[in-house]
mmCIF file of C-alpha atoms in Angstrom:
data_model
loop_
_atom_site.group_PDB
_atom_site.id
_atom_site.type_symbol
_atom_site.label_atom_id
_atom_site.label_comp_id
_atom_site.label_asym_id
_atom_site.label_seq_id
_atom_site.Cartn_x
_atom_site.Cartn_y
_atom_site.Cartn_z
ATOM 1 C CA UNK L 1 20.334 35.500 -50.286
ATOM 2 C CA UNK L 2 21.713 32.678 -48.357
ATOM 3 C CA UNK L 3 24.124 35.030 -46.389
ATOM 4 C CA UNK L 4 20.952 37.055 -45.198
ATOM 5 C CA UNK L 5 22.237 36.911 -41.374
ATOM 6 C CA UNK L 6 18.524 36.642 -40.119
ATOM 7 C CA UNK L 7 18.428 33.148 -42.495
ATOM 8 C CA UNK L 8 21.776 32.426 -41.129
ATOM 9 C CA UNK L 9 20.911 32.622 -37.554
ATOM 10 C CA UNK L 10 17.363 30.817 -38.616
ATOM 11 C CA UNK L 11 19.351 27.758 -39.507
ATOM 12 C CA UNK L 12 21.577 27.794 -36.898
ATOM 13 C CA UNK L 13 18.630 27.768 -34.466
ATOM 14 C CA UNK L 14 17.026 25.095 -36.180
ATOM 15 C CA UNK L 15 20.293 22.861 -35.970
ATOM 16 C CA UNK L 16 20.861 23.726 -32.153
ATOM 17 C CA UNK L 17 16.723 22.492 -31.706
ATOM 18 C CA UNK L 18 17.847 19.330 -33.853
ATOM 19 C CA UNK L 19 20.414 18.506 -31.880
ATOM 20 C CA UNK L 20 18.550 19.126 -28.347
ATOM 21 C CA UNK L 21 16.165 16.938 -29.650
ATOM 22 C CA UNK L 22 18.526 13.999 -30.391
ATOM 23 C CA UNK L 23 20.288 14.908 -27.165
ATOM 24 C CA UNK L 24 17.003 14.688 -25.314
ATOM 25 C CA UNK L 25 15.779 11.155 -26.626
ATOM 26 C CA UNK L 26 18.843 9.811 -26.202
ATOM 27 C CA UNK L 27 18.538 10.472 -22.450
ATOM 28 C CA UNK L 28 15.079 9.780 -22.390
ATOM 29 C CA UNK L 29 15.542 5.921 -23.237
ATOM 30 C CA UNK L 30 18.414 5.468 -20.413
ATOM 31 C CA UNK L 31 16.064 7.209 -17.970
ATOM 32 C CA UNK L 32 12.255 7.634 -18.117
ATOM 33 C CA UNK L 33 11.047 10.185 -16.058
ATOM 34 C CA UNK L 34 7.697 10.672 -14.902
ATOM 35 C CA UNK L 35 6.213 13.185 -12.354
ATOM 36 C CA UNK L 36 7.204 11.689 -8.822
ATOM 37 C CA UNK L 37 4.198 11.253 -6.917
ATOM 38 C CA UNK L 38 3.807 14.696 -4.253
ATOM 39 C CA UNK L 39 0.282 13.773 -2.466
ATOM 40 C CA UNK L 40 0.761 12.567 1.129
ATOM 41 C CA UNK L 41 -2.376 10.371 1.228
ATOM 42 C CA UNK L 42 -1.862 8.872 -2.289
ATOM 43 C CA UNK L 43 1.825 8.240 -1.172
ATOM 44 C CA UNK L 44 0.617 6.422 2.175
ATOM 45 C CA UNK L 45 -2.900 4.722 1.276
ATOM 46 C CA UNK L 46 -1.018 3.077 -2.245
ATOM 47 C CA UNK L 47 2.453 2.736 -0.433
ATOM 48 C CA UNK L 48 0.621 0.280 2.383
ATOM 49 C CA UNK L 49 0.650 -2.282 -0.460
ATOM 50 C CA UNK L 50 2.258 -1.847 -3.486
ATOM 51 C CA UNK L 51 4.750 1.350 -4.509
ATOM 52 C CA UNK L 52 2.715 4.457 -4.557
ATOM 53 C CA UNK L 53 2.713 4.182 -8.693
ATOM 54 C CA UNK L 54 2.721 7.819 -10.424
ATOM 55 C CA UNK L 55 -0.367 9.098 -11.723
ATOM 56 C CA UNK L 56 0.973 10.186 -14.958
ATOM 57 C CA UNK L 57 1.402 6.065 -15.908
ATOM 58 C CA UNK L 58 -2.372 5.689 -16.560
ATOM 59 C CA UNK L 59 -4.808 7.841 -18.149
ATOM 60 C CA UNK L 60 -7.886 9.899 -16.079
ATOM 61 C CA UNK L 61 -10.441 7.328 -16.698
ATOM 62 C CA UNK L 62 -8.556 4.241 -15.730
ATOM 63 C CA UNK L 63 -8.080 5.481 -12.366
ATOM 64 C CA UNK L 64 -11.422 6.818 -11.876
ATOM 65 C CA UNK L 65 -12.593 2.865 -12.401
ATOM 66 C CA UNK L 66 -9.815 1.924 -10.184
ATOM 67 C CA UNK L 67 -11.113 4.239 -7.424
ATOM 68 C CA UNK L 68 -14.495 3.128 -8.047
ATOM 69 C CA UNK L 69 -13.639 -0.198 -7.277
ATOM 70 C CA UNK L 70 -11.377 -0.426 -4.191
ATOM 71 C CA UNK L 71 -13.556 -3.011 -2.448
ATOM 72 C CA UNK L 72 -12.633 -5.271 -4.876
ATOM 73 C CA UNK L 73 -8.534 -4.189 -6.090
ATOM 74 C CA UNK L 74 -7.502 -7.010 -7.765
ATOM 75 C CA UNK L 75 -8.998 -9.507 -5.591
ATOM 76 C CA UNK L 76 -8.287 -7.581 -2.565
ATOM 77 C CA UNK L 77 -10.800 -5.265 -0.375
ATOM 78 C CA UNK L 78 -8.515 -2.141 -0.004
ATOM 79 C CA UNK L 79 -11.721 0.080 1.080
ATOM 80 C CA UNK L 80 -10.618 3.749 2.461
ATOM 81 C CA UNK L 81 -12.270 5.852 4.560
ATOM 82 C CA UNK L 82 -14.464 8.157 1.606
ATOM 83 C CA UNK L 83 -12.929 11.594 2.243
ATOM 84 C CA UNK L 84 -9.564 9.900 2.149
ATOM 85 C CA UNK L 85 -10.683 8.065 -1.195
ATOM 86 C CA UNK L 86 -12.085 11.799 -2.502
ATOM 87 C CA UNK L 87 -8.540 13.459 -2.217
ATOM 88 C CA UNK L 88 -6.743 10.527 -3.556
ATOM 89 C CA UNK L 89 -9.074 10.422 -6.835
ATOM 90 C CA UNK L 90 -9.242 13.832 -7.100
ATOM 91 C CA UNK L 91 -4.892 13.792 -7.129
ATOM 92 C CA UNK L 92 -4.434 10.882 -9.685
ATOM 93 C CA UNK L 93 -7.285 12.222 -11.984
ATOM 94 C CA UNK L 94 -6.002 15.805 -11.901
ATOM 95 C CA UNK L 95 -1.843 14.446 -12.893
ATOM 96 C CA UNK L 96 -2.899 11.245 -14.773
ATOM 97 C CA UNK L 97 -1.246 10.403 -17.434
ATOM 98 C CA UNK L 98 -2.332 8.726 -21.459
ATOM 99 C CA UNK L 99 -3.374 5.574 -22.125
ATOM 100 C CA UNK L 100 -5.844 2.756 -22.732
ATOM 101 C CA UNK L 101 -8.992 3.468 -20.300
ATOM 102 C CA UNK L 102 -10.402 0.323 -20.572
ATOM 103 C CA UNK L 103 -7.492 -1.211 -19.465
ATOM 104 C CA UNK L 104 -6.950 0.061 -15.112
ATOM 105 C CA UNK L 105 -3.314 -2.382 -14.769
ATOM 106 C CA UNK L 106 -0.548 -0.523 -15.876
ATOM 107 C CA UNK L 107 1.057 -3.897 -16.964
ATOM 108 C CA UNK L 108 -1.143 -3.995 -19.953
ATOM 109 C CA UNK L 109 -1.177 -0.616 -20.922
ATOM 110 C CA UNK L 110 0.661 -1.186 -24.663
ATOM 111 C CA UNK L 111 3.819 1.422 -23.715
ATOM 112 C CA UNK L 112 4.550 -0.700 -20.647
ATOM 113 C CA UNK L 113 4.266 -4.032 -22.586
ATOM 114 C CA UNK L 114 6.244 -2.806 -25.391
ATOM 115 C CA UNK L 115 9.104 -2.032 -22.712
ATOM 116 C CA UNK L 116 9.148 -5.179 -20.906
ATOM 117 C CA UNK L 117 9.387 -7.565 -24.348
ATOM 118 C CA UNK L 118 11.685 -10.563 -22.247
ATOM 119 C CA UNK L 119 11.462 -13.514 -21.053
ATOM 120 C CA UNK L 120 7.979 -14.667 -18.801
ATOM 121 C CA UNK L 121 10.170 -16.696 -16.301
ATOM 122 C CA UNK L 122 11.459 -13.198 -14.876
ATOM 123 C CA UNK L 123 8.048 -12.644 -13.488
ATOM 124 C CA UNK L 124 8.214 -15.545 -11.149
ATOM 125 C CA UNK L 125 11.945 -14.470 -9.522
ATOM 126 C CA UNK L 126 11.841 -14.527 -5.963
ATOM 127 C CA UNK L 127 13.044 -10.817 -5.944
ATOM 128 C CA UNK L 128 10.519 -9.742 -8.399
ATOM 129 C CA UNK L 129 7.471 -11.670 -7.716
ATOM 130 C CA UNK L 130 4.936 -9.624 -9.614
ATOM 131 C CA UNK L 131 4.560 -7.387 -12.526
ATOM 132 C CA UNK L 132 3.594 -4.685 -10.478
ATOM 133 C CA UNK L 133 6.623 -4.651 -8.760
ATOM 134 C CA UNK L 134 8.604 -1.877 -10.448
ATOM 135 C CA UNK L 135 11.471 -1.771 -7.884
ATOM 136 C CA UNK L 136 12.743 -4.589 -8.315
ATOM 137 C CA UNK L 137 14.202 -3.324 -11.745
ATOM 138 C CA UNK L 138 13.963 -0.049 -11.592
ATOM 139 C CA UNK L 139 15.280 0.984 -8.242
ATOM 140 C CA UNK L 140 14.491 4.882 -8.384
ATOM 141 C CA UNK L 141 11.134 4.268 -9.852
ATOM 142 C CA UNK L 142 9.442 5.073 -6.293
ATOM 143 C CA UNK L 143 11.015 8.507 -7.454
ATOM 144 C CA UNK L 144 9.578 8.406 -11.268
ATOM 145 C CA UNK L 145 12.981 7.729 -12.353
ATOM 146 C CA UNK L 146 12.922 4.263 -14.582
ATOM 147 C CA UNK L 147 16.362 3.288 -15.358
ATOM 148 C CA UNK L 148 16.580 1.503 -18.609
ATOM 149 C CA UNK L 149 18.473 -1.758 -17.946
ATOM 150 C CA UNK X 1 -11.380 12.043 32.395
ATOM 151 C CA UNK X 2 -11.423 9.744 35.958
ATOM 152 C CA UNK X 3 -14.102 7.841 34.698
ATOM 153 C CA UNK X 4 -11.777 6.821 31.635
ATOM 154 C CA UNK X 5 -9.134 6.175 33.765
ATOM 155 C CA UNK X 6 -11.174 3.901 36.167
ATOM 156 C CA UNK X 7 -12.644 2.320 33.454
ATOM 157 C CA UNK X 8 -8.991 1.603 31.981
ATOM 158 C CA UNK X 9 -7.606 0.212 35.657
ATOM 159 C CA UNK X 10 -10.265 -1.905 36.005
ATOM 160 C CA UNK X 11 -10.187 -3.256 32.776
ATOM 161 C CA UNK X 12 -6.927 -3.487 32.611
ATOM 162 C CA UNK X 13 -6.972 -4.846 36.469
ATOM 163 C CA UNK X 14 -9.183 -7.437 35.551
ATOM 164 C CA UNK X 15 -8.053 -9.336 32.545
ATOM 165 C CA UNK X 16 -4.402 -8.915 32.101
ATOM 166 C CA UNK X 17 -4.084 -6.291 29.328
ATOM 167 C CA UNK X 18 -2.227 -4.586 31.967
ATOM 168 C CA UNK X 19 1.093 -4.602 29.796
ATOM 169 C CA UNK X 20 -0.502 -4.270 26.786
ATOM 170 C CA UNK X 21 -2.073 -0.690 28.182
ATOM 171 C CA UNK X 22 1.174 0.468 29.865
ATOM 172 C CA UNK X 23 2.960 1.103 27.193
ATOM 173 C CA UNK X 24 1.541 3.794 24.653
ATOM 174 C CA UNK X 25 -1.775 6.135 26.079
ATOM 175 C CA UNK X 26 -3.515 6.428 22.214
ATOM 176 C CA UNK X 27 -2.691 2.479 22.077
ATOM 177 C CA UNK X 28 -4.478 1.941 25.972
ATOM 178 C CA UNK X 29 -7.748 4.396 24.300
ATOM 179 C CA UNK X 30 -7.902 2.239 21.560
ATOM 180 C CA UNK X 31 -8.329 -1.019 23.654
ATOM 181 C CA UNK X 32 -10.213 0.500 25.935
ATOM 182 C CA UNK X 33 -12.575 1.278 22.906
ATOM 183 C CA UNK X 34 -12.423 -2.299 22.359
ATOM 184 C CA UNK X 35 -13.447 -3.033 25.296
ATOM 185 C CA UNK X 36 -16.609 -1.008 26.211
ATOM 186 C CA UNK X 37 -17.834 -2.469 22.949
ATOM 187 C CA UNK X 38 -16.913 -6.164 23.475
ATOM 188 C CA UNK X 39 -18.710 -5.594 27.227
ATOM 189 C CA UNK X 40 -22.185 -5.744 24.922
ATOM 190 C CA UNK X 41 -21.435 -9.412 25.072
ATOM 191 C CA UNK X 42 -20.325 -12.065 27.144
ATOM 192 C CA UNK X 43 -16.912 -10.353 27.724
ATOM 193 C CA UNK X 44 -14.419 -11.390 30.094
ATOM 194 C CA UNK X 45 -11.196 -9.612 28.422
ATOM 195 C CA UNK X 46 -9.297 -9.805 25.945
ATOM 196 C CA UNK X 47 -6.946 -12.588 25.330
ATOM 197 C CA UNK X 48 -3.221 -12.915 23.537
ATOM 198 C CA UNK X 49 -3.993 -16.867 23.201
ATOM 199 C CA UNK X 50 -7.036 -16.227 21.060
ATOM 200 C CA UNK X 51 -5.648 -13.003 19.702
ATOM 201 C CA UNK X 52 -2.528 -15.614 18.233
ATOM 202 C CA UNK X 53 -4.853 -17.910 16.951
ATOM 203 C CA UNK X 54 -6.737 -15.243 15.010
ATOM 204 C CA UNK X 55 -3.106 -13.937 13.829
ATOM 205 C CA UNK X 56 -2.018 -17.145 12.420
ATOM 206 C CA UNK X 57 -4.918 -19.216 11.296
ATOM 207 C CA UNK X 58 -5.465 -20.749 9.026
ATOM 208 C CA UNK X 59 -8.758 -19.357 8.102
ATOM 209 C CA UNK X 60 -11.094 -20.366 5.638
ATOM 210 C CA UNK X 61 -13.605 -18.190 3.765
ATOM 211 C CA UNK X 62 -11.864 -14.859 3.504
ATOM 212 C CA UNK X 63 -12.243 -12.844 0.379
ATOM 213 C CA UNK X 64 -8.518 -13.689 -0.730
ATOM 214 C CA UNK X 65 -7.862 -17.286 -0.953
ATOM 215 C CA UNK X 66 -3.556 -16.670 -0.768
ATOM 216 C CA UNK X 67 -4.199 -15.413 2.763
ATOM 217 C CA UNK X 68 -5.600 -17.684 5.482
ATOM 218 C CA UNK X 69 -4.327 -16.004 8.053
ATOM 219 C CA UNK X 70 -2.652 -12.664 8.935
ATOM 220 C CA UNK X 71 0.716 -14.017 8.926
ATOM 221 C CA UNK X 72 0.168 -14.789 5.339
ATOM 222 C CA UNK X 73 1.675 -11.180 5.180
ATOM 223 C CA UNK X 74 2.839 -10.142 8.590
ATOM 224 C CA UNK X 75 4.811 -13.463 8.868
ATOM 225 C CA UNK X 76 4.621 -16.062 11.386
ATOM 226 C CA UNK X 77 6.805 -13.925 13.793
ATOM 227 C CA UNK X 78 5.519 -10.655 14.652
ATOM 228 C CA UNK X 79 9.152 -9.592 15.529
ATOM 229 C CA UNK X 80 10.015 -10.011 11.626
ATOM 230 C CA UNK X 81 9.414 -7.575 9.284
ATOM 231 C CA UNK X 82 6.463 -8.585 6.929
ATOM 232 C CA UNK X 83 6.082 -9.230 3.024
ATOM 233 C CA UNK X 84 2.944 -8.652 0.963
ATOM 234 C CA UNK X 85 1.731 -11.926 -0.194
ATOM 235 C CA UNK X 86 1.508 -10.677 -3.713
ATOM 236 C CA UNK X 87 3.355 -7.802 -3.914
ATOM 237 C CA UNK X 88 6.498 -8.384 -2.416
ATOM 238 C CA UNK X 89 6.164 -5.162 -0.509
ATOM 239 C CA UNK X 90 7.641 -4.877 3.272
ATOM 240 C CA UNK X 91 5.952 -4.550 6.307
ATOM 241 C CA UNK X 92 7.172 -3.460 9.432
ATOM 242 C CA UNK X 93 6.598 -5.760 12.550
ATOM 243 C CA UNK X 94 3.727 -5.781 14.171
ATOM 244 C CA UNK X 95 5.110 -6.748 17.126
ATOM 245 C CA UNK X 96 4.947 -3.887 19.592
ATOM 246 C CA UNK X 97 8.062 -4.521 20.958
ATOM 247 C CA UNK X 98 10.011 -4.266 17.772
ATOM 248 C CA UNK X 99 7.729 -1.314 16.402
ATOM 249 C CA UNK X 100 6.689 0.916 19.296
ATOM 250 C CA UNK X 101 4.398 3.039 16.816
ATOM 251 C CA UNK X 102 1.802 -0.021 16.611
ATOM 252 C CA UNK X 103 -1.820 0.314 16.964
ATOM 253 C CA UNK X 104 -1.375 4.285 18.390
ATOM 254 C CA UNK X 105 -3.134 5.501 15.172
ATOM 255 C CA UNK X 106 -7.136 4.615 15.934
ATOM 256 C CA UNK X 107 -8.219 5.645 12.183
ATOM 257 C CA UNK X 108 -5.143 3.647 10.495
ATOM 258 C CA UNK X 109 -5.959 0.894 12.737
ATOM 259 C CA UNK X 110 -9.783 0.896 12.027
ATOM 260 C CA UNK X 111 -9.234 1.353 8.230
ATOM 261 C CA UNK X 112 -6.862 -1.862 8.082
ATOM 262 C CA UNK X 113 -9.164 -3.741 10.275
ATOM 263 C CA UNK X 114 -11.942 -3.488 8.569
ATOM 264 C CA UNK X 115 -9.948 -4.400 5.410
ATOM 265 C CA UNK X 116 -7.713 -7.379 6.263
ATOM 266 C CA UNK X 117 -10.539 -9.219 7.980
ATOM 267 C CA UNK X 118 -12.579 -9.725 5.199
ATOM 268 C CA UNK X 119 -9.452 -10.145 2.814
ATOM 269 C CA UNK X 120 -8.603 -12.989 5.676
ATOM 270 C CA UNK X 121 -11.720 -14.383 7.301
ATOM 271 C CA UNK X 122 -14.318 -13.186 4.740
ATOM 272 C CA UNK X 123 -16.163 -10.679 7.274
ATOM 273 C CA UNK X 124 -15.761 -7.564 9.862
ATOM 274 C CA UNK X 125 -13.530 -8.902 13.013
ATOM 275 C CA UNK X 126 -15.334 -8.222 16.622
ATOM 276 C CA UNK X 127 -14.439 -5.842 19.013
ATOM 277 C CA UNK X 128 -13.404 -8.341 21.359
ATOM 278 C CA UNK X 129 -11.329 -9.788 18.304
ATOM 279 C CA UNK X 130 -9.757 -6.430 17.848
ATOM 280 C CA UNK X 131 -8.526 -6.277 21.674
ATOM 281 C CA UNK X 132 -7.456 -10.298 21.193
ATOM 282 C CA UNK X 133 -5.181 -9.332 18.150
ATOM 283 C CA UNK X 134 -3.818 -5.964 19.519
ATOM 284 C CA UNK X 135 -3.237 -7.761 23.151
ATOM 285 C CA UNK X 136 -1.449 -10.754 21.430
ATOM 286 C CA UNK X 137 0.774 -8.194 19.437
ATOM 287 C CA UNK X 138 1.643 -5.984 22.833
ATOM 288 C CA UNK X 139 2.871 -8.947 24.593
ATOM 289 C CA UNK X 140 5.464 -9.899 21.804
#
């Protein structure tokens, strides 16, 4: 029974997914990929400020609020012209990512806290300055490539 | 088209934006812009003295209380490349001399306008303040 070759190459499929599995985690916690943002508005209006962050690091509804409130982002006024606003809400809802909607900063979103478990005086380096301020760290992130380090 | 081009010399005749319009022709229509609106008023031209003072403040009553003045994130010297106050994020000079592509963009310049005045001074800048701050910037 157990030399059936149809069983035989069963298991041996099942031991190659096993292992590409592994293999797979094991490169997803040196490097954390997430879809590199490919809108030219999104990458302009967000990049004026702050790094253009990927859509897939909130969920839909968290930046829906955030679009709905760009007279007031954070404290700032970062109004856009409305068709300009349109495409870019239409973009980030349409690749977003999972999450907590009620929360809109990424920062408090539970995977991102879990990830940056260290020390609070890192926040207030001169190089990093704020939370928000993934390259710092992670200098590919502006490509969705998050270096574990 | 003459009549835009009259309008321009004698503007720029009159009140010393001269330099300021020589340089880029989108950057001269934009002024000129300016200008026909600011004529509403008492207008005389712009100025770079009052366009500096609007550039480095301080201000008070703007919506973010970090940034009194514009070289809260454009820095003190316009030849130097900038840093958001918060974010750390650069931004190139404003200085036209040290970044030719300023102020030639009339929507980009219109959309940050209308967003760092009331970040820095708590309200919509003037047209005449417009044609101060781009004046002051062209003569750097």
């Amino acid at each position: 029974m157990t030399s059936d070759p149809n069983f035989r190459a069963l298991t041996g499929i099942a031991a190659f997914a096993m292992l590409a599995l592994t293999a797979g985690a094991a490169i997803a916690s040196e490097f954390e990929r997430v879809r590199p943002v490919t809108h030219a508005a999104t990458q302009k209006e967000c990049g004026e400020c702050h790094m253009a962050f990927q859509p897939g690091l909130l969920p839909a509804v968290s930046w829906t609020r955030i679009m709905d409130g760009l007279q007031d982002h954070f404290g700032e006024n970062a109004s856009l012209p409305a068709d300009t606003a349109a495409a870019i809400r239409s973009y980030l809802t349409q690749t977003a990512g999972s999450g907590d909607g009620r929360l809109i900063r990424i920062t408090e979103q539970r995977w991102w806290l879990r990830k940056h478990d260290f020390e609070p005086s890192i926040w207030s380096r001169k190089t990093v300055k704020a939370k928000s301020n993934c390259e710092a760290c992670h200098r590919t992130a502006a490509q969705g490539l998050y270096e574990d380090d | 088209m003459k009549t835009i081009l009259l309008l321009a010399a004698t503007v720029a005749f009159g009140t010393g934006v001269a330099l300021a319009a020589s340089g880029d022709p989108e950057r001269a229509r934009i002024l000129d812009g300016y200008a026909a609106q600011a004529k509403a008023s008492d207008f005389t031209g712009f100025s770079a003295e009052r366009g500096r003072s609007l550039y480095l403040g301080p201000h008070a009553g703007g919506k973010v209380a970090d940034t009194p003045a514009c070289a809260s994130c454009h820095t003190r010297d316009p030849v130097g490349t900038g840093r958001h106050y918060k974010t750390g994020r650069d931004i190139l000079p404003m200085a036209v001399s040290a970044n030719p592509k300023r102020f030639t963009d009339p929507a980009e310049v219109e959309k940050r306008f209308e967003r760092d005045c009331v970040n820095v001074l708590g309200r919509a800048c003037t047209a005449r303040e417009k044609g101060d701050f781009i004046t002051f910037l062209s003569n750097q």
